[in-house]
mmCIF file of C-alpha atoms in Angstrom:
data_model
loop_
_atom_site.group_PDB
_atom_site.id
_atom_site.type_symbol
_atom_site.label_atom_id
_atom_site.label_comp_id
_atom_site.label_asym_id
_atom_site.label_seq_id
_atom_site.Cartn_x
_atom_site.Cartn_y
_atom_site.Cartn_z
ATOM 1 C CA MET A 61 -11.073 28.431 32.942
ATOM 2 C CA THR A 62 -10.092 30.560 35.944
ATOM 3 C CA ARG A 63 -12.543 30.520 38.834
ATOM 4 C CA SER A 64 -13.848 33.916 39.989
ATOM 5 C CA ARG A 65 -15.123 32.620 43.344
ATOM 6 C CA TYR A 66 -13.965 30.378 46.166
ATOM 7 C CA THR A 67 -15.340 26.846 46.274
ATOM 8 C CA GLY A 68 -18.507 26.181 48.231
ATOM 9 C CA VAL A 69 -16.541 24.258 50.865
ATOM 10 C CA ALA A 70 -14.097 27.147 51.319
ATOM 11 C CA ILE A 71 -16.934 29.670 51.611
ATOM 12 C CA GLY A 72 -18.804 27.513 54.109
ATOM 13 C CA LEU A 73 -15.706 26.985 56.257
ATOM 14 C CA HIS A 74 -14.834 30.689 56.120
ATOM 15 C CA TRP A 75 -18.188 31.859 57.463
ATOM 16 C CA LEU A 76 -18.545 29.033 59.975
ATOM 17 C CA ILE A 77 -15.094 29.780 61.411
ATOM 18 C CA ALA A 78 -15.898 33.503 61.438
ATOM 19 C CA ALA A 79 -19.135 32.918 63.365
ATOM 20 C CA LEU A 80 -17.403 30.661 65.885
ATOM 21 C CA ILE A 81 -14.602 33.185 66.426
ATOM 22 C CA VAL A 82 -17.157 35.932 67.111
ATOM 23 C CA ALA A 83 -18.795 33.577 69.618
ATOM 24 C CA LEU A 84 -15.382 32.905 71.193
ATOM 25 C CA ILE A 85 -14.730 36.622 71.579
ATOM 26 C CA VAL A 86 -18.146 37.293 73.139
ATOM 27 C CA VAL A 87 -17.918 34.324 75.516
ATOM 28 C CA GLY A 88 -14.295 35.083 76.384
ATOM 29 C CA LEU A 89 -14.936 38.732 77.230
ATOM 30 C CA THR A 90 -18.059 37.808 79.212
ATOM 31 C CA MET A 91 -16.413 35.129 81.335
ATOM 32 C CA ALA A 92 -13.329 37.278 81.949
ATOM 33 C CA HIS A 93 -14.930 40.636 82.728
ATOM 34 C CA ALA A 94 -18.672 40.330 83.400
ATOM 35 C CA PRO A 95 -19.945 40.097 87.002
ATOM 36 C CA ILE A 96 -21.491 36.623 86.741
ATOM 37 C CA ALA A 97 -21.986 33.733 89.150
ATOM 38 C CA ALA A 98 -19.216 31.178 89.546
ATOM 39 C CA ALA A 99 -21.367 28.375 88.154
ATOM 40 C CA THR A 100 -22.191 30.421 85.048
ATOM 41 C CA LYS A 101 -18.541 31.331 84.600
ATOM 42 C CA PHE A 102 -17.575 27.648 84.767
ATOM 43 C CA GLN A 103 -20.130 26.813 82.074
ATOM 44 C CA LEU A 104 -18.835 29.645 79.881
ATOM 45 C CA TYR A 105 -15.247 28.406 80.286
ATOM 46 C CA GLN A 106 -16.319 24.941 79.141
ATOM 47 C CA LEU A 107 -18.205 26.439 76.194
ATOM 48 C CA HIS A 108 -15.218 28.632 75.323
ATOM 49 C CA LYS A 109 -12.916 25.609 75.301
ATOM 50 C CA SER A 110 -15.371 23.596 73.222
ATOM 51 C CA ILE A 111 -15.697 26.301 70.574
ATOM 52 C CA GLY A 112 -11.931 26.863 70.595
ATOM 53 C CA VAL A 113 -11.208 23.201 69.846
ATOM 54 C CA SER A 114 -13.837 23.326 67.083
ATOM 55 C CA VAL A 115 -12.165 26.378 65.537
ATOM 56 C CA LEU A 116 -8.765 24.668 65.667
ATOM 57 C CA GLY A 117 -10.091 21.619 63.824
ATOM 58 C CA LEU A 118 -11.970 23.670 61.237
ATOM 59 C CA VAL A 119 -8.980 25.934 60.533
ATOM 60 C CA VAL A 120 -6.750 22.895 59.977
ATOM 61 C CA LEU A 121 -9.400 21.524 57.595
ATOM 62 C CA ARG A 122 -9.567 24.919 55.852
ATOM 63 C CA ILE A 123 -5.792 24.932 55.346
ATOM 64 C CA LEU A 124 -5.797 21.385 53.973
ATOM 65 C CA TRP A 125 -8.604 22.308 51.578
ATOM 66 C CA ARG A 126 -6.766 25.439 50.454
ATOM 67 C CA LEU A 127 -3.624 23.423 49.691
ATOM 68 C CA ARG A 128 -5.635 21.313 47.245
ATOM 69 C CA HIS A 129 -7.875 24.074 45.868
ATOM 70 C CA ARG A 130 -6.139 27.278 44.879
ATOM 71 C CA PRO A 131 -8.103 30.451 45.664
ATOM 72 C CA PRO A 132 -9.297 32.653 42.800
ATOM 73 C CA PRO A 133 -6.696 35.183 41.671
ATOM 74 C CA LEU A 134 -6.734 38.720 42.974
ATOM 75 C CA PRO A 135 -7.836 41.454 40.546
ATOM 76 C CA ASP A 136 -5.172 42.267 37.952
ATOM 77 C CA ARG A 137 -5.289 45.954 38.799
ATOM 78 C CA MET A 138 -4.467 45.407 42.485
ATOM 79 C CA PRO A 139 -1.065 47.000 43.281
ATOM 80 C CA GLN A 140 1.786 44.662 44.199
ATOM 81 C CA LEU A 141 2.207 46.243 47.629
ATOM 82 C CA GLU A 142 -1.468 45.643 48.382
ATOM 83 C CA ARG A 143 -1.130 42.024 47.242
ATOM 84 C CA ARG A 144 1.738 41.505 49.668
ATOM 85 C CA ALA A 145 -0.213 43.163 52.471
ATOM 86 C CA ALA A 146 -3.191 40.880 51.771
ATOM 87 C CA ALA A 147 -0.985 37.778 51.783
ATOM 88 C CA GLY A 148 0.707 38.880 55.006
ATOM 89 C CA SER A 149 -2.540 39.643 56.813
ATOM 90 C CA HIS A 150 -4.026 36.305 55.767
ATOM 91 C CA SER A 151 -0.937 34.498 57.045
ATOM 92 C CA LEU A 152 -1.214 36.323 60.379
ATOM 93 C CA LEU A 153 -4.899 35.453 60.611
ATOM 94 C CA TYR A 154 -4.152 31.759 60.142
ATOM 95 C CA LEU A 155 -1.271 31.974 62.615
ATOM 96 C CA PHE A 156 -3.501 33.419 65.336
ATOM 97 C CA MET A 157 -6.487 31.199 64.497
ATOM 98 C CA ILE A 158 -4.244 28.210 65.178
ATOM 99 C CA GLY A 159 -2.019 29.736 67.866
ATOM 100 C CA LEU A 160 -4.800 30.992 70.137
ATOM 101 C CA PRO A 161 -6.596 27.638 70.483
ATOM 102 C CA LEU A 162 -3.218 25.990 71.076
ATOM 103 C CA THR A 163 -2.262 28.461 73.811
ATOM 104 C CA GLY A 164 -5.686 27.998 75.386
ATOM 105 C CA TRP A 165 -5.213 24.242 75.238
ATOM 106 C CA ALA A 166 -1.759 24.642 76.782
ATOM 107 C CA LEU A 167 -3.211 26.844 79.541
ATOM 108 C CA VAL A 168 -5.789 24.198 80.421
ATOM 109 C CA SER A 169 -3.158 21.442 80.280
ATOM 110 C CA VAL A 170 -0.787 23.171 82.691
ATOM 111 C CA SER A 171 -3.386 24.649 85.038
ATOM 112 C CA PRO A 172 -2.900 23.665 88.708
ATOM 113 C CA LEU A 173 -6.699 23.418 89.019
ATOM 114 C CA ARG A 174 -6.724 20.309 86.772
ATOM 115 C CA ILE A 175 -10.284 20.966 85.571
ATOM 116 C CA PRO A 176 -11.136 18.467 82.800
ATOM 117 C CA THR A 177 -12.313 19.685 79.408
ATOM 118 C CA VAL A 178 -15.558 18.142 78.179
ATOM 119 C CA LEU A 179 -16.479 19.318 74.687
ATOM 120 C CA PHE A 180 -20.070 20.550 74.639
ATOM 121 C CA GLY A 181 -20.680 18.400 77.704
ATOM 122 C CA LEU A 182 -20.314 15.212 75.656
ATOM 123 C CA TRP A 183 -16.687 14.313 74.860
ATOM 124 C CA SER A 184 -13.664 14.358 77.141
ATOM 125 C CA TRP A 185 -10.726 16.256 75.605
ATOM 126 C CA PRO A 186 -7.166 15.315 76.660
ATOM 127 C CA ASP A 187 -4.427 17.642 77.854
ATOM 128 C CA LEU A 188 -1.451 18.374 75.648
ATOM 129 C CA PRO A 189 1.395 15.897 76.181
ATOM 130 C CA LEU A 190 4.126 16.707 78.750
ATOM 131 C CA LEU A 191 2.570 19.958 80.003
ATOM 132 C CA PRO A 192 0.749 18.393 82.986
ATOM 133 C CA GLN A 193 4.141 17.136 84.220
ATOM 134 C CA LEU A 194 5.801 20.562 84.226
ATOM 135 C CA ALA A 195 7.081 21.933 87.506
ATOM 136 C CA ASP A 196 5.844 25.315 88.767
ATOM 137 C CA LYS A 197 2.517 25.017 86.949
ATOM 138 C CA ALA A 198 1.261 28.357 88.268
ATOM 139 C CA ARG A 199 4.081 30.248 86.532
ATOM 140 C CA TRP A 200 3.517 28.470 83.222
ATOM 141 C CA ALA A 201 -0.232 28.980 83.510
ATOM 142 C CA ALA A 202 0.346 32.725 83.908
ATOM 143 C CA VAL A 203 2.596 32.752 80.824
ATOM 144 C CA PHE A 204 0.072 30.953 78.624
ATOM 145 C CA ASP A 205 -2.785 33.036 80.048
ATOM 146 C CA ASN A 206 -1.045 36.295 79.086
ATOM 147 C CA ILE A 207 -0.182 35.029 75.619
ATOM 148 C CA HIS A 208 -3.753 33.862 75.091
ATOM 149 C CA ALA A 209 -5.346 37.066 76.394
ATOM 150 C CA TYR A 210 -3.148 39.542 74.517
ATOM 151 C CA GLY A 211 -3.197 37.366 71.407
ATOM 152 C CA ALA A 212 -6.993 37.538 71.427
ATOM 153 C CA PHE A 213 -6.870 41.335 71.148
ATOM 154 C CA VAL A 214 -4.394 41.078 68.282
ATOM 155 C CA LEU A 215 -6.759 38.672 66.520
ATOM 156 C CA ILE A 216 -9.646 41.096 67.024
ATOM 157 C CA ALA A 217 -7.550 43.854 65.419
ATOM 158 C CA LEU A 218 -6.661 41.576 62.489
ATOM 159 C CA ILE A 219 -10.318 40.663 61.967
ATOM 160 C CA LEU A 220 -11.320 44.337 61.967
ATOM 161 C CA LEU A 221 -8.541 45.107 59.470
ATOM 162 C CA HIS A 222 -9.575 42.155 57.291
ATOM 163 C CA SER A 223 -13.229 43.247 57.342
ATOM 164 C CA ALA A 224 -12.362 46.880 56.608
ATOM 165 C CA ALA A 225 -10.207 45.834 53.646
ATOM 166 C CA ALA A 226 -13.029 43.699 52.214
ATOM 167 C CA LEU A 227 -15.527 46.563 52.591
ATOM 168 C CA ARG A 228 -13.065 48.977 50.993
ATOM 169 C CA HIS A 229 -12.747 46.701 47.973
ATOM 170 C CA HIS A 230 -16.526 46.541 47.675
ATOM 171 C CA PHE A 231 -17.545 50.157 48.284
ATOM 172 C CA VAL A 232 -14.451 52.159 47.257
ATOM 173 C CA VAL A 233 -12.422 50.146 44.750
ATOM 174 C CA GLY A 234 -15.445 48.435 43.210
ATOM 175 C CA ASP A 235 -13.910 45.015 42.484
ATOM 176 C CA ASP A 236 -15.125 41.491 43.309
ATOM 177 C CA VAL A 237 -12.840 40.678 46.266
ATOM 178 C CA LEU A 238 -15.777 40.613 48.715
ATOM 179 C CA HIS A 239 -18.201 38.968 46.294
ATOM 180 C CA ARG A 240 -15.996 35.936 45.694
ATOM 181 C CA MET A 241 -16.351 34.901 49.360
ATOM 182 C CA LEU A 242 -20.044 35.733 49.818
ATOM 183 C CA PRO A 243 -22.341 32.697 50.140
ATOM 184 C CA VAL A 244 -24.779 34.128 47.561
ATOM 185 C CA VAL A 245 -24.125 36.582 44.724
ATOM 186 C CA LYS A 246 -26.976 37.817 42.558
ATOM 187 C CA PRO A 247 -26.594 37.103 38.836
ATOM 188 C CA GLY A 248 -25.105 40.009 36.933
ATOM 189 C CA GLU A 249 -23.522 41.694 39.962
ATOM 190 C CA THR A 250 -19.967 41.020 38.824
ATOM 191 C CA ALA A 251 -18.444 41.188 35.395
ATOM 192 C CA PRO A 252 -16.331 38.315 34.017
ATOM 193 C CA ASP A 253 -13.105 40.230 34.629
ATOM 194 C CA GLY A 254 -13.948 40.551 38.318
ATOM 195 C CA ALA A 255 -15.020 44.188 38.237
ATOM 196 C CA HIS A 256 -18.539 45.434 38.953
ATOM 197 C CA SER A 257 -20.484 45.606 35.726
ATOM 198 C CA GLU A 258 -22.344 48.812 36.710
ATOM 199 C CA ARG A 259 -19.467 50.601 38.423
ATOM 200 C CA THR A 260 -16.120 52.065 37.555
ATOM 201 C CA PRO A 261 -13.237 52.128 40.041
ATOM 202 C CA THR A 262 -12.679 55.325 41.968
#
């Protein structure tokens, strides 16, 4: 029997990662642009790094889970071009959800300031191998900083696109694409074929 929803583990990881990424964006923008005291900025940097490492680990776990648990199929009536666009946007999301924490980790590892990373004030986190030994650390730090900063705005755009697509499927198309990832769905809201039982597609 074909599943119409993601597994509970997949749904939990999806929303936990989403919440942590929103927190990363808020903390990142605050520490980079808000007029705050140096001590507060230092604490926000440590929090940002801690959440970033958490996201990296959870995304890797999400990928491993997905490899063993195939997602529910997309609606049969979805056009092939839209299917390819969905697959491409998901791949880009995973690429940036892994790439941004890695570039942040690389930035910390090559920084001339050599400030240690302590996850949530409890666990020391190591630098990436080889990067602390690079010559001209300031130049490499600037490279990774630019990649990390501009990549963050690309990720924000991808998240907005992903959210808009899910809302379009729910409110305009009328299928179950959004429902299959929601933590709770009321009984009777979706028909067995994945379409809304009370609605017709527009």
